Coordinates of C-alpha atoms in Angstrom, one line a residue:
X1 CA 0.0 0.0 0.0
X2 CA 1.6 3.3 -1.1
X3 CA 1.7 6.3 1.3
X4 CA -0.9 8.3 -0.7
X5 CA -3.5 5.5 -0.5
X6 CA -2.7 5.0 3.2
X7 CA -3.3 8.7 3.9
X8 CA -6.5 8.6 1.8
X9 CA -7.8 5.7 4.0
X10 CA -7.0 7.5 7.2
X11 CA -8.6 10.7 6.0
X12 CA -11.7 8.7 5.0
X13 CA -11.9 7.1 8.4
X14 CA -11.5 10.5 10.1
X15 CA -14.2 12.0 8.0
X16 CA -16.6 9.2 8.9
X17 CA -15.7 9.4 12.5
X18 CA -16.3 13.2 12.6
X19 CA -19.7 12.8 10.9
X20 CA -20.8 9.9 13.1
X21 CA -19.6 11.5 16.4
X22 CA -21.4 14.7 15.5
X23 CA -24.7 12.9 14.7
X24 CA -24.5 10.9 17.9
X25 CA -23.6 13.9 20.0
X26 CA -26.3 16.1 18.6
X27 CA -28.9 13.3 19.0
X28 CA -27.9 13.1 22.7
X29 CA -28.2 16.7 23.7
X30 CA -30.5 18.3 21.2
X31 CA -33.8 17.0 22.8
X32 CA -32.7 18.8 25.9
X33 CA -31.0 22.0 24.7
X34 CA -33.4 22.3 21.8
X35 CA -36.5 22.2 23.9
X36 CA -38.4 25.3 25.0
X37 CA -37.8 24.2 28.6
X38 CA -34.1 23.9 28.3
X39 CA -33.6 26.2 31.3
X40 CA -35.5 23.7 33.5
X41 CA -33.9 20.6 32.0
X42 CA -30.3 21.3 31.0
X43 CA -28.7 21.3 34.4
X44 CA -30.6 18.3 35.8
X45 CA -29.6 16.4 32.7
X46 CA -26.1 17.9 32.5
X47 CA -24.3 14.5 32.3
X48 CA -26.1 13.6 29.2
X49 CA -25.7 17.1 27.7
X50 CA -22.0 17.2 28.5
X51 CA -21.4 13.7 27.0
X52 CA -23.1 14.8 23.7
X53 CA -21.1 18.0 23.5
X54 CA -17.8 16.2 24.3
X55 CA -18.5 13.9 21.3
X56 CA -18.8 16.9 19.1
X57 CA -15.5 18.3 20.5
X58 CA -13.9 15.0 19.4
X59 CA -15.5 15.5 16.0
X60 CA -13.9 18.9 15.8
X61 CA -10.5 17.3 16.5
X62 CA -11.0 15.0 13.6
X63 CA -11.7 18.1 11.4
X64 CA -8.3 19.4 12.4
X65 CA -6.5 16.1 11.7
X66 CA -7.8 15.8 8.2
X67 CA -6.1 18.9 6.7
X68 CA -2.9 18.1 8.7
X69 CA -2.7 14.7 7.0
X70 CA -3.5 16.1 3.6
X71 CA -1.1 19.0 3.8
X72 CA 2.1 17.1 2.8
X73 CA 0.3 15.6 -0.3
X74 CA -1.2 18.9 -1.4
X75 CA 2.0 20.9 -0.7
X76 CA 3.9 18.9 -3.3
X77 CA 1.6 20.3 -6.0
X78 CA 0.6 23.8 -4.7
X79 CA 1.8 25.1 -1.4
X80 CA -0.5 28.2 -1.4
X81 CA -3.6 26.1 -1.9
X82 CA -2.4 23.6 0.7
X83 CA -1.9 26.3 3.3
X84 CA -5.2 27.9 2.4
X85 CA -7.0 24.6 2.9
X86 CA -5.4 23.9 6.3
X87 CA -6.2 27.5 7.4
X88 CA -9.9 27.3 6.6
X89 CA -10.3 23.8 8.1
X90 CA -8.6 25.1 11.3
X91 CA -11.0 28.0 11.3
X92 CA -13.9 25.6 10.8
X93 CA -12.7 23.6 13.9
X94 CA -12.5 26.8 15.9
X95 CA -16.0 27.7 15.0
X96 CA -17.3 24.3 16.0
X97 CA -15.4 24.4 19.3
X98 CA -16.7 27.8 20.2
X99 CA -20.2 26.6 19.4
X100 CA -19.8 23.7 21.8
X101 CA -18.5 26.1 24.5
X102 CA -21.6 28.2 24.2
X103 CA -23.7 25.1 24.4
X104 CA -22.0 24.2 27.7
X105 CA -22.7 27.7 28.9
X106 CA -26.4 26.9 28.6
X107 CA -26.0 24.3 31.3
X108 CA -24.5 26.9 33.6
X109 CA -27.3 29.2 32.8
X110 CA -29.8 26.5 33.6
X111 CA -28.1 26.0 37.0
X112 CA -28.3 29.7 37.8
X113 CA -31.9 29.8 36.8
X114 CA -32.8 26.9 39.0
X115 CA -30.8 28.3 41.9
X116 CA -32.9 31.4 41.7
X117 CA -36.0 29.2 41.9
X118 CA -37.2 30.2 38.5
X119 CA -37.4 33.9 39.5
X120 CA -36.7 36.5 36.7
X121 CA -37.4 33.9 34.0
X122 CA -37.5 36.5 31.3
X123 CA -34.0 37.7 32.3
X124 CA -32.5 34.2 31.9
X125 CA -34.4 33.5 28.7
X126 CA -33.0 36.7 27.2
X127 CA -29.5 35.6 28.0
X128 CA -30.2 32.1 26.7
X129 CA -31.6 33.6 23.4
X130 CA -28.4 35.6 23.0
X131 CA -26.3 32.5 23.5
X132 CA -28.4 30.5 21.1
X133 CA -28.2 33.2 18.4
X134 CA -24.4 32.9 18.4
X135 CA -24.7 29.1 18.2
X136 CA -27.2 29.5 15.3
X137 CA -24.6 31.3 13.2
X138 CA -21.5 29.3 13.9
X139 CA -22.7 25.7 14.4
X140 CA -22.7 22.9 11.8
X141 CA -25.8 24.3 10.0
X142 CA -25.0 28.0 10.6
X143 CA -24.4 30.5 7.9
X144 CA -20.8 31.4 9.0
X145 CA -19.8 27.7 9.3
X146 CA -21.2 26.8 6.0
X147 CA -19.4 29.7 4.3
X148 CA -16.1 28.7 5.8
X149 CA -16.7 25.0 5.0
X150 CA -17.6 25.9 1.4
X151 CA -14.4 27.9 0.9
X152 CA -12.3 25.2 2.4
X153 CA -13.9 22.6 0.1
X154 CA -13.4 24.9 -2.9
X155 CA -9.7 25.2 -2.1
X156 CA -9.3 21.4 -1.5
X157 CA -11.0 20.4 -4.8
X158 CA -9.1 23.1 -6.7
X159 CA -5.8 21.6 -5.3
X160 CA -7.0 18.1 -6.1
X161 CA -8.0 19.1 -9.6
X162 CA -4.5 20.6 -10.3
X163 CA -2.7 17.7 -8.7
X164 CA -4.8 14.9 -10.2
X165 CA -4.6 13.0 -6.9
X166 CA -8.1 11.9 -7.6
X167 CA -10.0 11.5 -10.9
X168 CA -10.8 14.8 -12.5
X169 CA -14.5 14.1 -12.5
X170 CA -14.5 13.8 -8.7
X171 CA -12.6 17.1 -8.4
X172 CA -15.2 18.8 -10.7
X173 CA -18.0 17.3 -8.7
X174 CA -16.5 18.6 -5.5
X175 CA -16.0 22.1 -7.0
X176 CA -19.6 22.2 -8.0
X177 CA -20.8 21.1 -4.6
X178 CA -18.5 23.6 -2.9
X179 CA -19.8 26.5 -5.1
X180 CA -23.4 25.4 -4.4
X181 CA -22.8 25.4 -0.7
X182 CA -21.4 28.9 -0.9
X183 CA -24.4 30.1 -2.9
X184 CA -26.8 28.4 -0.5
X185 CA -25.1 30.0 2.5
X186 CA -25.4 33.5 0.9
X187 CA -29.0 32.8 0.0
X188 CA -29.6 31.9 3.7
X189 CA -29.2 35.5 4.6
X190 CA -32.5 36.1 2.8
X191 CA -34.2 33.4 5.0
X192 CA -33.9 30.6 2.4
X193 CA -33.6 27.3 4.2
X194 CA -30.2 26.0 5.0
X195 CA -31.5 22.4 4.6
X196 CA -30.6 22.7 0.9
X197 CA -27.1 23.6 1.8
X198 CA -26.7 20.7 4.2
X199 CA -27.9 18.3 1.5
X200 CA -25.1 19.5 -0.7
X201 CA -22.5 18.2 1.7
X202 CA -23.6 14.6 0.8
X203 CA -21.8 14.5 -2.5
X204 CA -18.6 15.6 -0.8
X205 CA -19.1 12.8 1.8
X206 CA -19.6 10.3 -1.0
X207 CA -16.5 11.5 -2.7
X208 CA -14.4 10.8 0.4
X209 CA -15.6 7.2 0.3
X210 CA -14.8 6.9 -3.4
X211 CA -11.3 8.4 -2.8
X212 CA -10.8 6.0 0.2
X213 CA -11.5 2.9 -1.8
X214 CA -10.6 4.0 -5.3

């Protein structure tokens, strides 16, 4: 097995791990933090919430490892694109980590709310709404995250197209998907659903599998 193929397999495994851990983590805490009564429920269920968020932190770590592993391969063909890709993926991981920290702060907010005996509920809800608004913009389905993800994907598939490390048709497919994600993230500013943008990530996920076993 040559080094390029070995790297591709590791990257494919990391991509799957990041996706699976994110989905599991979100499924664990979302019913609690996403409910209207999260101030009443987040702290009493803090162990479950923290476990879910920790899984997403590990997912963010995988996001960092992917460009680190790909950098030596991409650098041989275009160092500027390689550095650009690493930079945007690191930025992506930072956004995800910050989002998780804000989610953890909702647990602390719930604790303070319960310690006050539910008094000044509107005050705590206003703080919670502010925290959730930040999460809305930078989490996996947020506008800022999708924009950063789209640029990172655009740089990656531009580098892969130039280097011919994967079949050209896969690179073109990735470029089209990346551009579509960027367009969708911009359209989201006009209240167009981000579900469309998230669906566009599927082709990129499929390409990772093709590259892994190709």
